[in-house]
CSV table of C-alpha atoms in Angstrom, one decimal:
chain,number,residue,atom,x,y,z
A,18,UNK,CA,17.7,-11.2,7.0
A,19,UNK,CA,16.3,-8.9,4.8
A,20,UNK,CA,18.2,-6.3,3.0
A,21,UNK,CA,16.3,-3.0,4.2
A,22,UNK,CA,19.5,-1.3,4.3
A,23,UNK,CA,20.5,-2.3,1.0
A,24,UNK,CA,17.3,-1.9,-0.6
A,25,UNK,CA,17.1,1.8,0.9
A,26,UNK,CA,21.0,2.4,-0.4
A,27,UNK,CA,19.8,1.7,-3.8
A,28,UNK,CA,16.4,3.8,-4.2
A,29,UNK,CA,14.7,0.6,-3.6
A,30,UNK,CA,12.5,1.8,-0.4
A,31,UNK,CA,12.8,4.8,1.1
A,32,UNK,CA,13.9,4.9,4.6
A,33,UNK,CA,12.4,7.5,7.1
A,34,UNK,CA,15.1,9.1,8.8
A,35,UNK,CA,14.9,8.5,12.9
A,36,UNK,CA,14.4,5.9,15.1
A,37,UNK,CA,10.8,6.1,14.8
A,38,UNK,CA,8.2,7.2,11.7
A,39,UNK,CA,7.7,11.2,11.4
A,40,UNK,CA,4.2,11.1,9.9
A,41,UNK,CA,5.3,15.0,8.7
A,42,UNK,CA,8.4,13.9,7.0
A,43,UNK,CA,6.1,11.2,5.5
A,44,UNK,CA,3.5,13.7,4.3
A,45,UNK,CA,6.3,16.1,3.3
A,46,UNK,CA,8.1,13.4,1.2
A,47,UNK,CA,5.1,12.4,-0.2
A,48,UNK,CA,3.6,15.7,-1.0
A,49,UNK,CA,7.0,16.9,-2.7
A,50,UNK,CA,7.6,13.5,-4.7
A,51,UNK,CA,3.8,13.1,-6.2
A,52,UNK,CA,3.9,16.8,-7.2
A,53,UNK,CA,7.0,16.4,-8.8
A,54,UNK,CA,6.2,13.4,-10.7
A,55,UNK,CA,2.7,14.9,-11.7
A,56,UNK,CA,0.1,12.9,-9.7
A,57,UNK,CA,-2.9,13.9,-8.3
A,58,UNK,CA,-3.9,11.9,-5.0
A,59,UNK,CA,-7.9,11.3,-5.1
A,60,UNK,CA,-8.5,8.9,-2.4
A,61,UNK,CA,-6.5,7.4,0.2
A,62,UNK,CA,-7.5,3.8,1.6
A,63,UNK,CA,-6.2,3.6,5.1
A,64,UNK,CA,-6.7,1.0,8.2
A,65,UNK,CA,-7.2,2.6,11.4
A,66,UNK,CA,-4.4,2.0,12.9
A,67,UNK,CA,-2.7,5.3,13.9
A,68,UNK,CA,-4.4,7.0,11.0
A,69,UNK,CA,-5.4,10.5,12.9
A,70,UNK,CA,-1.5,11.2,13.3
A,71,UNK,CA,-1.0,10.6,9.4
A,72,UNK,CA,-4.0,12.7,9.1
A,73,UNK,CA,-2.7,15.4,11.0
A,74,UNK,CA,0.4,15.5,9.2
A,75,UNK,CA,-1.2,16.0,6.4
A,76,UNK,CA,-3.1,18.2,6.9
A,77,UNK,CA,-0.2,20.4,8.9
A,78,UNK,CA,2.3,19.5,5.6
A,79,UNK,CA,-0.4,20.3,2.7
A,80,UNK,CA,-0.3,16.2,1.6
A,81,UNK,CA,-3.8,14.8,-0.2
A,82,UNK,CA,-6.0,17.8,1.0
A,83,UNK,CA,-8.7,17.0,-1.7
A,84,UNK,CA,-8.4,13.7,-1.1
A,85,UNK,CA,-11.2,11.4,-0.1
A,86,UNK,CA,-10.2,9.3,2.7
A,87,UNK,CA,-11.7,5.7,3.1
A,88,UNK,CA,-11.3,3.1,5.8
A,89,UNK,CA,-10.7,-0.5,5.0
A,90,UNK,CA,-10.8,-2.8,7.3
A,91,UNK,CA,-8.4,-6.0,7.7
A,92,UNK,CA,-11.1,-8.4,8.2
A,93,UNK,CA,-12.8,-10.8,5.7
A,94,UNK,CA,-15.8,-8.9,4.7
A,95,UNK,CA,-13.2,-5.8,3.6
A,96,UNK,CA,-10.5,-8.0,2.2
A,97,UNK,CA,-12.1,-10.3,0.0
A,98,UNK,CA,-13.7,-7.9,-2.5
A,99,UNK,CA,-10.2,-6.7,-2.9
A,100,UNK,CA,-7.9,-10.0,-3.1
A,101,UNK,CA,-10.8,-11.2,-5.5
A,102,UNK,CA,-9.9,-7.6,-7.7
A,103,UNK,CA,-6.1,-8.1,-7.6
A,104,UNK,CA,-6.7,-11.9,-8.6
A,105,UNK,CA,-8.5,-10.5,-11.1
A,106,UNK,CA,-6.1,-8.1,-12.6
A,107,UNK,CA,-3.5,-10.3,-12.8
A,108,UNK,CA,-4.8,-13.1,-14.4
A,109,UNK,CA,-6.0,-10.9,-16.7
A,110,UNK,CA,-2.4,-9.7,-17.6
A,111,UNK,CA,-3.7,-6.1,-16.2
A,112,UNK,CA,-1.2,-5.3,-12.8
A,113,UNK,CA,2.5,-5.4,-13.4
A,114,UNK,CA,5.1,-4.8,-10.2
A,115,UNK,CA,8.4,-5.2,-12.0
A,116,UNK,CA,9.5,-7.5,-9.3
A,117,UNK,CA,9.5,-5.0,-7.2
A,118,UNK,CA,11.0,-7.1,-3.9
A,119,UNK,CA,8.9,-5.4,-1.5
A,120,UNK,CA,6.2,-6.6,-2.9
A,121,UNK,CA,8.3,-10.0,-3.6
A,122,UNK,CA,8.5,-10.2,-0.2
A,123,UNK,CA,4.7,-9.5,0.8
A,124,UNK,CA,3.6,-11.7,-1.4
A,125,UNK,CA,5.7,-14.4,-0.7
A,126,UNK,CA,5.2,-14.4,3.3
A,127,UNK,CA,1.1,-13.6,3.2
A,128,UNK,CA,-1.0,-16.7,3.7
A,129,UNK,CA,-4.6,-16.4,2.2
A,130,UNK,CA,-7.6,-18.0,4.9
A,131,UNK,CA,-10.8,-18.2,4.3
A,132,UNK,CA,-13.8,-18.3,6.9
A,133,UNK,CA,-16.6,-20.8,6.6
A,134,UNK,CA,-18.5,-18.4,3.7
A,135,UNK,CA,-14.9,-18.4,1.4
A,136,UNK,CA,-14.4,-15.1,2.2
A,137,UNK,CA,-10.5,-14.6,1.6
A,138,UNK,CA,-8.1,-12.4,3.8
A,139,UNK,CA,-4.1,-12.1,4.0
A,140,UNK,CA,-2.6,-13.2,6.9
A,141,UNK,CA,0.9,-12.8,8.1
A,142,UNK,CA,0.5,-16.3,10.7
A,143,UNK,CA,3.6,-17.7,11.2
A,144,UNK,CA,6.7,-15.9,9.0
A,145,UNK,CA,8.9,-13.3,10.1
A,146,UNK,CA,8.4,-11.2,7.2
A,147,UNK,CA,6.0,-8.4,6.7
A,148,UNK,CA,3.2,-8.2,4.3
A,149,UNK,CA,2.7,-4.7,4.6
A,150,UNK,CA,3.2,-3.7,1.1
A,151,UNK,CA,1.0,-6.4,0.1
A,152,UNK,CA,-2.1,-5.3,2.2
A,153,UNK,CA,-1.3,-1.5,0.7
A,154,UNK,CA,-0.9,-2.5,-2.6
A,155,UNK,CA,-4.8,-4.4,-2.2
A,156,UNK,CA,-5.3,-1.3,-0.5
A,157,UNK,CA,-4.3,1.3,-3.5
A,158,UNK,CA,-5.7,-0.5,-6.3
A,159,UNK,CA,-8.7,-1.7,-5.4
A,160,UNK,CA,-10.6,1.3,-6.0
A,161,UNK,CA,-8.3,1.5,-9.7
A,162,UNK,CA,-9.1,-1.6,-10.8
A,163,UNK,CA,-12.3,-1.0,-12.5
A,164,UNK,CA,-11.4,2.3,-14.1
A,165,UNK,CA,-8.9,0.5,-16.1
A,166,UNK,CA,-11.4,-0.5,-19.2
A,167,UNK,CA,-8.3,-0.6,-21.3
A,168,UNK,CA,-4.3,-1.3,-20.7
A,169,UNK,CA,-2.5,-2.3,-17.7
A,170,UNK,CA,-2.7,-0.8,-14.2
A,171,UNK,CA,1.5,-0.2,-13.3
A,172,UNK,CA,1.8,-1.0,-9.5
A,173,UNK,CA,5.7,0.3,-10.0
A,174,UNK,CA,4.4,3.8,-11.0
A,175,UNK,CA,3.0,4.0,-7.5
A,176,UNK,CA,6.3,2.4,-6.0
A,177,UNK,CA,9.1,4.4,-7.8
């Protein structure tokens, strides 16, 4: 029921072409749209899952080769810091999305838990829906958050 297609038709995502993810069309697209637009990739905060084929595309396509890359886990002790640091930013007026519905989505089908020491994770439990972008987004500005002394930290700049 969601509108992937439509989303993709309009530049809201973009789709990978294929049947399956081509970790070097990733890298490639990636590579070529961040150059283009001027950014410099410094660190890239990954999950393990399936990371050595995104790291081997990158490294085969010439994506984020000066990057450092750092492992987060999806467990409590990783997440909470960084739930606790997007909480943070936005009541503090500091992380805008536009509305972005990818992240409308995410944020609308995660489910915070906490353990028996309140330390907060996102969980998916029982929608359909991903929360992907949410967990990513945590992800990417975690390590942002308190390098921005002054002004707003634009979550659609990293989107498109």
């Amino acid at each position: 029921k969601v509108p992937y297609r439509e989303w993709s038709d309009t530049g809201i995502l973009t789709a990978v072409p294929g049947e399956v993810v081509d970790y070097d069309w990733v890298c490639q697209f990636l590579r070529m749209h961040l150059e283009d637009e001027g950014i410099d990739v410094h660190s890239i905060e990954f999950d393990r899952w399936r990371i050595a084929e995104l790291q081997g595309a990158a490294e085969r396509n010439g994506f984020a080769q000066s990057a450092e890359w750092n492992e987060i886990g999806q467990g409590f002790q990783s997440q909470s810091v960084r739930i606790e640091a997007m909480e943070t930013a936005l009541l503090q007026k500091k992380l805008r999305h536009g509305s972005h519905p990818v992240l409308n989505l995410g944020a609308a089908s995660a489910v915070r838990v906490q353990d028996p020491a309140g330390n907060s994770k996102l969980a998916k439990n029982k929608s359909s829906q991903k929360i992907d972008a949410m967990i990513a987004c945590l992800q990417a500005i975690y390590p942002l958050v308190g390098l921005q002394e002054s002004g707003n930290f634009d979550a659609m700049s990293m989107i498109g």
